[in-house]
mmCIF file of C-alpha atoms in Angstrom:
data_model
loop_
_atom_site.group_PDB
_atom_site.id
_atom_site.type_symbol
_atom_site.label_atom_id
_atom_site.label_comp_id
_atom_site.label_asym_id
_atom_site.label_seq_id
_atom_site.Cartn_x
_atom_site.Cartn_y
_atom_site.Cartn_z
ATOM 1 C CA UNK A 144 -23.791 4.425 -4.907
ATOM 2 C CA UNK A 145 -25.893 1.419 -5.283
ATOM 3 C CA UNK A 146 -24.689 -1.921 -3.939
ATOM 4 C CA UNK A 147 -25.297 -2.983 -7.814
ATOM 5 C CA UNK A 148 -23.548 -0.188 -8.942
ATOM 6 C CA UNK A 149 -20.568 -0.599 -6.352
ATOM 7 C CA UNK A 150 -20.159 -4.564 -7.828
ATOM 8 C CA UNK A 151 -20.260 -3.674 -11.103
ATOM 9 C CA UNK A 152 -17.085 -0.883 -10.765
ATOM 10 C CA UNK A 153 -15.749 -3.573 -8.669
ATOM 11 C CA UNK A 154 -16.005 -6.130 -11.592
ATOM 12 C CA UNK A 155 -15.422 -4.028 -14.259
ATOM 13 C CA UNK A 156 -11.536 -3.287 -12.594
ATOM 14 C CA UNK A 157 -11.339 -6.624 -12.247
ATOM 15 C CA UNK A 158 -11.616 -7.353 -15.108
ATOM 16 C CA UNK A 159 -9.179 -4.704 -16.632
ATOM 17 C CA UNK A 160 -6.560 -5.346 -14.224
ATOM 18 C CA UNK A 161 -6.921 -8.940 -15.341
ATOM 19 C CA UNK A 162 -6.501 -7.831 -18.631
ATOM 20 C CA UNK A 163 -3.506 -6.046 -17.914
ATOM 21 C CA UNK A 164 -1.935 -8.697 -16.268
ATOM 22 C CA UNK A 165 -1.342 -10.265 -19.256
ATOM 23 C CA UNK A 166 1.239 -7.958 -21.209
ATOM 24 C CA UNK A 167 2.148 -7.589 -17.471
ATOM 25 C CA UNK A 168 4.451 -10.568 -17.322
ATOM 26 C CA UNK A 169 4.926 -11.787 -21.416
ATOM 27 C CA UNK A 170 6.252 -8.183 -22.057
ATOM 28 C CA UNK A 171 10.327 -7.119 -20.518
ATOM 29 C CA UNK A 172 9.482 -4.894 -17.610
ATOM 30 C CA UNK A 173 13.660 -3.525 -18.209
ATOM 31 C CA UNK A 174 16.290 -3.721 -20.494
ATOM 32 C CA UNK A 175 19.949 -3.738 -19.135
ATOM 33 C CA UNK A 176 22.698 -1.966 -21.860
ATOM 34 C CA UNK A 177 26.605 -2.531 -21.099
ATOM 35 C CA UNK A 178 29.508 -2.987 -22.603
ATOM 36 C CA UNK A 179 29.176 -7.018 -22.467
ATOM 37 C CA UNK A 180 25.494 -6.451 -24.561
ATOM 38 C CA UNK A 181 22.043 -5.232 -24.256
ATOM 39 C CA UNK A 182 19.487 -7.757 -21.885
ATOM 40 C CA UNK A 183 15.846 -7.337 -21.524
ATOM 41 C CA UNK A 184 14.045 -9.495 -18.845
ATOM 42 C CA UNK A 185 10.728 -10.017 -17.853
ATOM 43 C CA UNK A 186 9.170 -10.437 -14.320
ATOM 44 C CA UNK A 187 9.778 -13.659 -14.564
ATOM 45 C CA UNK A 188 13.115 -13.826 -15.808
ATOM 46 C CA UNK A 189 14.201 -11.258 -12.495
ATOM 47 C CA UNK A 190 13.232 -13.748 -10.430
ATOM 48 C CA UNK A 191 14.799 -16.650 -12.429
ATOM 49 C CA UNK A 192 18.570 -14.449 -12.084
ATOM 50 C CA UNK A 193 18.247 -13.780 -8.312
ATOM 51 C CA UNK A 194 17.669 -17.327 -8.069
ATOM 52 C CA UNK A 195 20.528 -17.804 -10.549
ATOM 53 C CA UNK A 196 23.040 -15.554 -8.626
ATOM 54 C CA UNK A 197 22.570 -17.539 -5.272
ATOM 55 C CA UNK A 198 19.780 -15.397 -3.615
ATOM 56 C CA UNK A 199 16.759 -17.767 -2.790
ATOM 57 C CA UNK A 200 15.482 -16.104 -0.291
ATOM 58 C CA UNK A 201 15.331 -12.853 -2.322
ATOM 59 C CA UNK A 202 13.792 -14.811 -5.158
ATOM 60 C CA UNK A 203 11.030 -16.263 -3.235
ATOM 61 C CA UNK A 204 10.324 -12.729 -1.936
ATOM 62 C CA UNK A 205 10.035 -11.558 -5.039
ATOM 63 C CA UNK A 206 7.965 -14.467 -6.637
ATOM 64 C CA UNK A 207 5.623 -13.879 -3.473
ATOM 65 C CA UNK A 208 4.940 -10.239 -4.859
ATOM 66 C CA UNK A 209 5.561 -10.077 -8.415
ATOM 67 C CA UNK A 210 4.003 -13.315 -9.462
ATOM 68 C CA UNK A 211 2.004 -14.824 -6.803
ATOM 69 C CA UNK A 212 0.294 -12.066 -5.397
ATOM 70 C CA UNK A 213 -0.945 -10.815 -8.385
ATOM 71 C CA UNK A 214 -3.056 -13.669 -9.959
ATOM 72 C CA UNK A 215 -4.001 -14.931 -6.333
ATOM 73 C CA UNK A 216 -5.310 -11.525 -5.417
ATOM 74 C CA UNK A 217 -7.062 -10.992 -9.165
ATOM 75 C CA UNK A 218 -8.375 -14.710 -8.216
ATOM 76 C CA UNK A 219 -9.709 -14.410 -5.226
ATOM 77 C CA UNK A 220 -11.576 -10.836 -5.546
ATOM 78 C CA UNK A 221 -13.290 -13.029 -8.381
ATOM 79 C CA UNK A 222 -14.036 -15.571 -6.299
ATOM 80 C CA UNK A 223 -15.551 -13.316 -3.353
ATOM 81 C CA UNK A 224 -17.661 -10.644 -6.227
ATOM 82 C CA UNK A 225 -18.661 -14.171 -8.024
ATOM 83 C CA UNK A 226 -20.715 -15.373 -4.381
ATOM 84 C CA UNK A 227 -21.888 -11.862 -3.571
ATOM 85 C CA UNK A 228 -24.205 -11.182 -2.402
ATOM 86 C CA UNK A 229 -25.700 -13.677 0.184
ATOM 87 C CA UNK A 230 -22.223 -15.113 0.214
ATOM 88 C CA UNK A 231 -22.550 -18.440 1.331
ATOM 89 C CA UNK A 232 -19.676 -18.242 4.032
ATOM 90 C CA UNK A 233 -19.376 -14.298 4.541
ATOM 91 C CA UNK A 234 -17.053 -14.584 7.496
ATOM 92 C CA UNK A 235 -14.244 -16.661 5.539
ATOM 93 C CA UNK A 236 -14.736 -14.559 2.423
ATOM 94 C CA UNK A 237 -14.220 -11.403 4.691
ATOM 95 C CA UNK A 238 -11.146 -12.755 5.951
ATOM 96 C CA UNK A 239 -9.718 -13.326 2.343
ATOM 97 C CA UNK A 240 -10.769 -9.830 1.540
ATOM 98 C CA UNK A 241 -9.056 -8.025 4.202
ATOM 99 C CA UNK A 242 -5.782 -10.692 3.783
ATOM 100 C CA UNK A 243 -5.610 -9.811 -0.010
ATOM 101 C CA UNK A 244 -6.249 -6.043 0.659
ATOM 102 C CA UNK A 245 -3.237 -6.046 2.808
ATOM 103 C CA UNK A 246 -1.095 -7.744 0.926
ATOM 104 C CA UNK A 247 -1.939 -6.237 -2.592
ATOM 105 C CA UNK A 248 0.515 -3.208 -2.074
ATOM 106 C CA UNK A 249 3.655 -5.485 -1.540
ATOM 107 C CA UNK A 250 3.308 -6.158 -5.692
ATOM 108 C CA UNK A 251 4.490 -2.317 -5.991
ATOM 109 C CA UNK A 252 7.701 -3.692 -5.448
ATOM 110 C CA UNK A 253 8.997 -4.646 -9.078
ATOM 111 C CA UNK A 254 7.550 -1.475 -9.786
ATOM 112 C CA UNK A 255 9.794 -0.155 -7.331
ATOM 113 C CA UNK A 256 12.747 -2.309 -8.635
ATOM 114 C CA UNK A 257 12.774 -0.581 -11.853
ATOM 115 C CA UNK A 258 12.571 3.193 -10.681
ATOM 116 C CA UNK A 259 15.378 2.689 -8.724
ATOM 117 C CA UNK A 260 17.698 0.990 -11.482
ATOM 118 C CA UNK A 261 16.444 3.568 -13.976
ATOM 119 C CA UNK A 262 17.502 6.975 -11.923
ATOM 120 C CA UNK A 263 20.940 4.916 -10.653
ATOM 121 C CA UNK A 264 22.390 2.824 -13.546
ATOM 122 C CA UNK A 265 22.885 5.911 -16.309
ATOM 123 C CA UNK A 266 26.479 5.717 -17.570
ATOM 124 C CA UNK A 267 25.003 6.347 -20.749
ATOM 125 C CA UNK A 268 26.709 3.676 -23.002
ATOM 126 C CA UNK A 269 28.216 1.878 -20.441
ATOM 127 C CA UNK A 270 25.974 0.507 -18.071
ATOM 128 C CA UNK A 271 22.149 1.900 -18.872
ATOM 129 C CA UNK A 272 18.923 0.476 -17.218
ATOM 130 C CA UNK A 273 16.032 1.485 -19.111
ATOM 131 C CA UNK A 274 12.366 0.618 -18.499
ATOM 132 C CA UNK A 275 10.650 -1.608 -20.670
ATOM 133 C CA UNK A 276 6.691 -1.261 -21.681
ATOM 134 C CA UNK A 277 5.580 -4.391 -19.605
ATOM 135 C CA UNK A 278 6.269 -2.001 -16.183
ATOM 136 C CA UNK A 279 3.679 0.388 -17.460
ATOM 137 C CA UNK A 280 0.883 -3.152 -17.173
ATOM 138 C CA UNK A 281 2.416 -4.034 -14.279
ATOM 139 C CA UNK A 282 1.787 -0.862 -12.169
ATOM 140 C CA UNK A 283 -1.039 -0.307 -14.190
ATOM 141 C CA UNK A 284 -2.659 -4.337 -13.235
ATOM 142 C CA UNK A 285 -1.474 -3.464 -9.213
ATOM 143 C CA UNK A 286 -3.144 -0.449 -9.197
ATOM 144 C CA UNK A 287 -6.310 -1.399 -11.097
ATOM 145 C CA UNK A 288 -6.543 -4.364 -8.688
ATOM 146 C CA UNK A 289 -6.001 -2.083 -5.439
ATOM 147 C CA UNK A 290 -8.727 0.062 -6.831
ATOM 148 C CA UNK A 291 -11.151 -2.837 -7.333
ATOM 149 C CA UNK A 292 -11.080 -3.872 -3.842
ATOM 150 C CA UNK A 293 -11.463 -0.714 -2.825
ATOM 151 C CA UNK A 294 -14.554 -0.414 -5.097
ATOM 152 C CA UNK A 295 -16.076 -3.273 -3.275
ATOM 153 C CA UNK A 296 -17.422 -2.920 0.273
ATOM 154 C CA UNK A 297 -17.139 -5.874 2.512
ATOM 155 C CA UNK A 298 -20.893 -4.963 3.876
ATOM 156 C CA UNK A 299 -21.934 -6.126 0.694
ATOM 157 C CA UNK A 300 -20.840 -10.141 1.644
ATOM 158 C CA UNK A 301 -24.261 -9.981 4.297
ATOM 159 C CA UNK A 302 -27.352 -10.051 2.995
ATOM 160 C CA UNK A 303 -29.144 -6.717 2.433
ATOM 161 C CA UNK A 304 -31.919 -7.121 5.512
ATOM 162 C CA UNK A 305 -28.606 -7.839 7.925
ATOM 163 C CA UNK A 306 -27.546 -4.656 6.668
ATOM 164 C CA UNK A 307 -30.623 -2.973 7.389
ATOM 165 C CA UNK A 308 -31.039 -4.011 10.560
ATOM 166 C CA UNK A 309 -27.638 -3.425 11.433
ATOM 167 C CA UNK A 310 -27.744 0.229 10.606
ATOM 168 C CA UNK A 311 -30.725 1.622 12.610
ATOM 169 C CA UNK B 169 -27.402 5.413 21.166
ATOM 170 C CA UNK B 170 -24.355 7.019 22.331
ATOM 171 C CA UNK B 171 -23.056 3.853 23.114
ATOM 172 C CA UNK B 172 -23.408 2.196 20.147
ATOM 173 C CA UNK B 173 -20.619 1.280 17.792
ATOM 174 C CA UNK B 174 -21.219 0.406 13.580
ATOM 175 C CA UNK B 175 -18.259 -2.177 12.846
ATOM 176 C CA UNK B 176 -16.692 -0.432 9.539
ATOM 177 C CA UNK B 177 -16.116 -3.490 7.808
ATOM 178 C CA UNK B 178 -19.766 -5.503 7.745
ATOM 179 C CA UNK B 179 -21.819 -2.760 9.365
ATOM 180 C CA UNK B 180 -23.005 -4.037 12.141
ATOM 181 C CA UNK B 181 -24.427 -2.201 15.180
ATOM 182 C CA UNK B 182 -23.139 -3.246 18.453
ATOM 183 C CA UNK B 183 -23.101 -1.938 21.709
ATOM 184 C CA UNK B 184 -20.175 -0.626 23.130
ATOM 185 C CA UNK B 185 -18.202 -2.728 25.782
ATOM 186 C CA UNK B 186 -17.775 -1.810 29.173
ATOM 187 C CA UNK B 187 -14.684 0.911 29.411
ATOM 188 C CA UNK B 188 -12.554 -1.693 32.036
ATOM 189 C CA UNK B 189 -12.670 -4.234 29.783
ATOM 190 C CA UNK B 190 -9.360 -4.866 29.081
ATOM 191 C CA UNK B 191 -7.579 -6.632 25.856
ATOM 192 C CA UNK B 192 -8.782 -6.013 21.939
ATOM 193 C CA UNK B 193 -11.883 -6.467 20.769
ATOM 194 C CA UNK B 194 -13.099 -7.508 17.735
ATOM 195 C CA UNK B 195 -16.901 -7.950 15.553
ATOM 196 C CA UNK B 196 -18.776 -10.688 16.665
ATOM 197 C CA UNK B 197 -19.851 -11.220 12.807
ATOM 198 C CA UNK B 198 -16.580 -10.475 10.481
ATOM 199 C CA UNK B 199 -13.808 -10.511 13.011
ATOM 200 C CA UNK B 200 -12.769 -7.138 12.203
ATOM 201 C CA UNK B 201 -10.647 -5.778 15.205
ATOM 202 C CA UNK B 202 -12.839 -2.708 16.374
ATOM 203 C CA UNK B 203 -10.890 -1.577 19.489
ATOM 204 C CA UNK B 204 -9.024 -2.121 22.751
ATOM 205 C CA UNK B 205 -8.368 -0.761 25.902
ATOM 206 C CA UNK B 206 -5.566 1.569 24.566
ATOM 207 C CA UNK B 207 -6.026 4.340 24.311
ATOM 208 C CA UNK B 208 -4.408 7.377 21.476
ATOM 209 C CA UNK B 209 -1.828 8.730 23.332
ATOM 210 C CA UNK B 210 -2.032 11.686 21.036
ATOM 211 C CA UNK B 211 1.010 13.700 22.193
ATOM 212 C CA UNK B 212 3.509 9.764 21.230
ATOM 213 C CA UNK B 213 1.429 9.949 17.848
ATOM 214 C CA UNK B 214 2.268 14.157 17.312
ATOM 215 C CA UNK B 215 5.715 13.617 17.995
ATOM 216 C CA UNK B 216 6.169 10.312 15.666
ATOM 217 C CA UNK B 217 4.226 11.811 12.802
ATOM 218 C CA UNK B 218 5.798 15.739 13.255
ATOM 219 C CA UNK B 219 9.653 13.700 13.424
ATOM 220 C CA UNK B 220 8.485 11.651 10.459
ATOM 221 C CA UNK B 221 7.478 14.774 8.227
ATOM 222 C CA UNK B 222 10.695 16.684 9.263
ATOM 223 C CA UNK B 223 12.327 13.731 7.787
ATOM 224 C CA UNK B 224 10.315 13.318 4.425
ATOM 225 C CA UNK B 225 12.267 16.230 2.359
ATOM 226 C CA UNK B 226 15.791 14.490 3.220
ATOM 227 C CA UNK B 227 14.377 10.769 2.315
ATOM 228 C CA UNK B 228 13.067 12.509 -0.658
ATOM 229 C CA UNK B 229 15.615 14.374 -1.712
ATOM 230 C CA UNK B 230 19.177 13.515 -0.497
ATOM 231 C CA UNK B 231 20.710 10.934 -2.717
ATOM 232 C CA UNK B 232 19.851 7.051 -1.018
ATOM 233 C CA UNK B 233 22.667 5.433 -2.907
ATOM 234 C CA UNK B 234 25.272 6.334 -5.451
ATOM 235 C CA UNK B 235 27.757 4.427 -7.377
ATOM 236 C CA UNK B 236 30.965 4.244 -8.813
ATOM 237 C CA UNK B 237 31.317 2.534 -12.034
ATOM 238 C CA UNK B 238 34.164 2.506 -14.675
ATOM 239 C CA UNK B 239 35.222 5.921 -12.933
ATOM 240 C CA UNK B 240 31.912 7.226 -13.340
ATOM 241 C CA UNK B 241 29.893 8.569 -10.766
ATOM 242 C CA UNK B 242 26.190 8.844 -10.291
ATOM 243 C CA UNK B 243 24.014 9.244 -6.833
ATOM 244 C CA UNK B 244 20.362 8.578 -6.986
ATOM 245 C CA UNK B 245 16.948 9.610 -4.716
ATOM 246 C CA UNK B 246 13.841 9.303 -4.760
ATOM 247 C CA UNK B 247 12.761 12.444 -6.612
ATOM 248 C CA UNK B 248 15.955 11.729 -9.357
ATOM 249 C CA UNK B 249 13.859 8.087 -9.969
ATOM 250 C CA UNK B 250 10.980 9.666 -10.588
ATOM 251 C CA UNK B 251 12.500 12.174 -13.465
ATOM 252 C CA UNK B 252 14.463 9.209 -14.493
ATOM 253 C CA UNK B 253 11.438 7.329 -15.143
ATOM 254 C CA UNK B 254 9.497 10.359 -17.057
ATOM 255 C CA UNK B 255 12.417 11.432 -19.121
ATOM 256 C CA UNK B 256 12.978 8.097 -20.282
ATOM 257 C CA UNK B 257 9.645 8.096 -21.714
ATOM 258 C CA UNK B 258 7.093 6.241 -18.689
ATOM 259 C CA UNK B 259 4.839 8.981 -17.394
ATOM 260 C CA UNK B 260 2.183 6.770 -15.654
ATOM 261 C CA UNK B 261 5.302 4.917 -14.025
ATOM 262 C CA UNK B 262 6.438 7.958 -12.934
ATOM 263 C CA UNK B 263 3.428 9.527 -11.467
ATOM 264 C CA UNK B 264 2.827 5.986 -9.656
ATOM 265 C CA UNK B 265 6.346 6.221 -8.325
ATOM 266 C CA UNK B 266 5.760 9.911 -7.091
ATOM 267 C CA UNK B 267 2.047 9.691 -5.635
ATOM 268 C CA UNK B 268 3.333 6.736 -4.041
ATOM 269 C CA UNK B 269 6.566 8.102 -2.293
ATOM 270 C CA UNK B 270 6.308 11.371 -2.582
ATOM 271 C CA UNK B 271 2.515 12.715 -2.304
ATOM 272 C CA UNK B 272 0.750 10.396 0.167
ATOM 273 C CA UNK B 273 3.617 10.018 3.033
ATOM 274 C CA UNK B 274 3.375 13.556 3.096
ATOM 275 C CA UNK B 275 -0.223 13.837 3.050
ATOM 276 C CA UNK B 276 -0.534 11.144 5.277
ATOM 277 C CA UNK B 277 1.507 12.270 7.974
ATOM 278 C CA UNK B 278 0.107 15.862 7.843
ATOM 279 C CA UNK B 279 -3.414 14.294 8.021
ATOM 280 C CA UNK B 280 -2.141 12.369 11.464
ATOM 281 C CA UNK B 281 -0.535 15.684 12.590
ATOM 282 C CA UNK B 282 -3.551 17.359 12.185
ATOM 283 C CA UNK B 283 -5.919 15.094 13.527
ATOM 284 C CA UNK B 284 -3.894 14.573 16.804
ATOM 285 C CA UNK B 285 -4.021 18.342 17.221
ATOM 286 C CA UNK B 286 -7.506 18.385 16.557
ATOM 287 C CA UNK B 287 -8.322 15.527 18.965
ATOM 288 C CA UNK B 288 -6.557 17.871 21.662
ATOM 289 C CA UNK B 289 -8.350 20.553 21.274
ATOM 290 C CA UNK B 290 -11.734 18.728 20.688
ATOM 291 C CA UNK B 291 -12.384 19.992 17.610
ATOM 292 C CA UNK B 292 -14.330 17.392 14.142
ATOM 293 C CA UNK B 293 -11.650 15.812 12.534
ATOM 294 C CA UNK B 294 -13.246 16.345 9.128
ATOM 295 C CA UNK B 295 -11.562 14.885 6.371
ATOM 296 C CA UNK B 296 -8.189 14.761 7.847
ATOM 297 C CA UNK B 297 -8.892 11.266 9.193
ATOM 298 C CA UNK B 298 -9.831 10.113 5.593
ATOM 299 C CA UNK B 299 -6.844 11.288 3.969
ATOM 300 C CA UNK B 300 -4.637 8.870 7.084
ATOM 301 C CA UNK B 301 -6.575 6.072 6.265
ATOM 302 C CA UNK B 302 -5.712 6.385 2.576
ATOM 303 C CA UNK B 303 -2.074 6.992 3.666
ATOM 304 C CA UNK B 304 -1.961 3.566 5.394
ATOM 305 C CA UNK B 305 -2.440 1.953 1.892
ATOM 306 C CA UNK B 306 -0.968 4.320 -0.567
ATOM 307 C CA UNK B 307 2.307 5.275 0.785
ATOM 308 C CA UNK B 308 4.863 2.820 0.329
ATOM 309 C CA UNK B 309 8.149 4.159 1.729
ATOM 310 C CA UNK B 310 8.339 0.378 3.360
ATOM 311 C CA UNK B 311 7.856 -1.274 -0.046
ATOM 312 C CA UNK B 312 10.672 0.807 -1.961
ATOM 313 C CA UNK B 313 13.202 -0.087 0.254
ATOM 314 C CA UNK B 314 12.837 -3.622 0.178
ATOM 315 C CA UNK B 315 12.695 -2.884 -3.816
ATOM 316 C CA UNK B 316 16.046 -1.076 -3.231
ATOM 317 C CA UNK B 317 17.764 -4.237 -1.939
ATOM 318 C CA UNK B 318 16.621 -6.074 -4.689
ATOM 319 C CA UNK B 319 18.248 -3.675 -6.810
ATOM 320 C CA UNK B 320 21.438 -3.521 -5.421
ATOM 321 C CA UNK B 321 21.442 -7.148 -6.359
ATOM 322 C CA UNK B 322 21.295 -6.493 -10.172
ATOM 323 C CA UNK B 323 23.989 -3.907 -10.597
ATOM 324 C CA UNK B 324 26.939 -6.028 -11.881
ATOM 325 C CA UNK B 325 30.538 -7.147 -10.288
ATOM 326 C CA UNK B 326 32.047 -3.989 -11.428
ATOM 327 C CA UNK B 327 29.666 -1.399 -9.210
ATOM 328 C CA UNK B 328 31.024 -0.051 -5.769
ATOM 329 C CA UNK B 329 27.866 1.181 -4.190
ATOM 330 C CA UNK B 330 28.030 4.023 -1.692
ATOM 331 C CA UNK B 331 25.187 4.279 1.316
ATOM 332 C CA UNK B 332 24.445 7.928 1.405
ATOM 333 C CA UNK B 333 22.271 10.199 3.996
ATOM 334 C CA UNK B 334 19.097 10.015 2.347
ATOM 335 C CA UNK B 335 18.856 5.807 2.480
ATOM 336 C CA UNK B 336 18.970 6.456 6.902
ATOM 337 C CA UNK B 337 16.192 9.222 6.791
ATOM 338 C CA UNK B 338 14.167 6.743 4.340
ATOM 339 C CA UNK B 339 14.813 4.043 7.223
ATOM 340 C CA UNK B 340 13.919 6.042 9.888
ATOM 341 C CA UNK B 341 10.991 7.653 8.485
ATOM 342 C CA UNK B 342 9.650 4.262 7.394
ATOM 343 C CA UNK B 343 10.087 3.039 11.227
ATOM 344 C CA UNK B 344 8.726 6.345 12.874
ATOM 345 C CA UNK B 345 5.374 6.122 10.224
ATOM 346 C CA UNK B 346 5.057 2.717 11.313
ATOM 347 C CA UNK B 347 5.030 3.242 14.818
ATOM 348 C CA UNK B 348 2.569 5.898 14.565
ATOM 349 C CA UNK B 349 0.169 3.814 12.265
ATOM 350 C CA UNK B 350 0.732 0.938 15.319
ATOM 351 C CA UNK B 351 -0.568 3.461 17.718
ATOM 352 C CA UNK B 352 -3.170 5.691 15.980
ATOM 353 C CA UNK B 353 -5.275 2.344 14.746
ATOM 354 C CA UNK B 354 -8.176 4.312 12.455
ATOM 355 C CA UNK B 355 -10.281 1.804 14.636
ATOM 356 C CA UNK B 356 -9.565 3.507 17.744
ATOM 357 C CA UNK B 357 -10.164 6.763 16.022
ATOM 358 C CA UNK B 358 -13.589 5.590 14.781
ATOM 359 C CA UNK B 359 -14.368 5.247 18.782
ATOM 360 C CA UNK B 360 -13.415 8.658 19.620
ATOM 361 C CA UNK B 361 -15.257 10.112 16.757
ATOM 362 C CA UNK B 362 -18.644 8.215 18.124
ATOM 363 C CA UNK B 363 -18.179 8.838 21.419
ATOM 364 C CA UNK B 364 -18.133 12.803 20.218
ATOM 365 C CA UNK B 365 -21.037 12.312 17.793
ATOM 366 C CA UNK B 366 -18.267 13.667 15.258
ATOM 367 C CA UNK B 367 -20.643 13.827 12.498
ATOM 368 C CA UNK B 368 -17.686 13.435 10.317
ATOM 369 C CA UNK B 369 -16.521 10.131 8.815
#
């Protein structure tokens, strides 16, 4: 593949995964049925009831990955595609790629969440977890995201003659 | 040339340092750690990644957690999540959940099994060393059970949850992969491969 052609998958899911991002956290990722009532939450609002419930430190976690990591990862791979190439400061932006390539799996873990609830809380009309539509963007704007940077070569951040020279 | 190194992140051709040398070593242009003084001790590595895939079909399939609730009982694993999640309608969730649990530990830590043995007896490690690499990202046995805490947290006041067999071969699978990624760094194995002119990479 062409270095054009690798930016341009790159971009392109980017720019989906930004796209999906959106029903991603306006959209209830579960709905919990019991006995006391039915109550769908969104990314958001999980984080909102751990915080709620007296777990801090398990909401911050989970702000970190669900909510943070997300856009600042989706930002930041626009930032680096938006200089390339003859990135101005290819060392720093290299160092934000591989930091945001590491970290982009950790957002799995609502996905993760939800699984889990869904194969243990089935008491059918008793206590029910089900998963709600917004899951389906979520895993779908993580993955997209993952696949982006993975579309992108960090190469590409030094100037095509460095490249040339540095593969004899 | 048989010295010479490419740095896999920025490309760059370097010259390889002196074998003494001790410490880590990194690319003089991107930073990107490129090797140290260690080397694969491929026998640790066989043993992690062979105890790691004996212990994938429990952590798989033996029920993590169960619960009792309203004197109702119901155990779950990791395979019993991902049928939860297709027969209640979420396909792509599902096949997320499974390629990222189920398919790629496995395939990862056959790929490291295979390319230890192969390093032994000197042979190209091919693809194998590929399908490691995408291990290290894909497989997220570490991820789920930080996302199973988090769930315990949401079950209600009325739950008594059970720790079952499958939750401590999920553990120790997760620590044994982890070990073995700490020691076969795909950096390291990028050396090998050039010092062997394994055409293969």
């Amino acid at each position: 593949m062409t270095r054009r052609a690798e930016r341009q998958l790159a971009w392109a899911l980017l720019i989906a995964a930004m796209i999906w991002l959106v029903p991603a956290n306006t959209l209830p990722i579960m709905t919990l049925n019991g006995i006391g009532g039915q109550s769908s939450g969104t990314i958001a609002d999980g984080i909102k009831g751990l915080f709620d419930s007296g777990m801090p430190g398990l909401a911050l976690v989970v702000f970190t990955a669900s909510l943070l990591v997300p856009f600042l990862k989706v930002l930041v791979l626009a930032v680096i595609y938006w200089h390339t190439p003859e990135h101005p400061a290819p060392a720093t932006a290299a160092r934000a790629y591989r930091w945001v390539y590491w970290i982009g799996r950790w957002s799995m873990l609502d996905v993760f969440v939800v699984a889990l609830l869904a194969g243990l809380m089935r008491f059918g009309e008793i206590a029910r977890v089900n998963p709600e539509p917004g899951i389906t963007a979520f895993g779908l704007a993580v993955v997209l995201t993952m696949l982006s940077a993975h579309a992108f070569s960090p190469k590409q951040l030094w100037k095509d003659d460095d490249a040339i020279r540095a593969n004899p | 040339m048989s010295d010479s190194i490419v740095c896999h992140d920025c490309g760059l051709a370097l010259s390889a340092p002196a074998q003494q040398r001790r410490g880590e070593w990194f690319c003089p242009r991107c930073r990107a750690r490129l090797g140290s003084s260690h080397r694969i001790r491929v026998e640790a590595v066989a043993a992690l990644a062979l105890a790691a895939l004996v212990l994938w079909a429990p952590a798989m399939f033996l029920p993590l957690l169960s619960m009792d609730q309203f004197g109702l009982y119901n155990a779950v694993s990791v395979f019993s999540c991902v049928t939860a999640l297709f027969s209640n309608g979420y396909p792509l969730v599902a096949a997320l959940v499974a390629v990222t649990l189920l398919v790629m530990p496995l395939a990862q830590l056959l790929a490291l099994l295979v390319t230890m043995a192969r390093l032994r007896g000197g042979v190209s490690l091919g693809r194998w060393v590929w399908w490691y690499r995408q291990g290290r990202e894909w497989a997220m046995p570490e991820i789920f059970l930080l996302g199973a805490l988090i769930a315990t947290t949401k079950l209600g006041e009325n739950a008594t949850l059970h720790l079952q067999a499958g939750l401590i071969c999920l553990l120790a699978m997760v620590v044994l992969r982890l070990i073995a990624e700490a020691l076969a760094n795909p950096a390291a194995l990028d050396r090998v491969m050039e010092r062997r002119h394994d055409p293969a990479r």
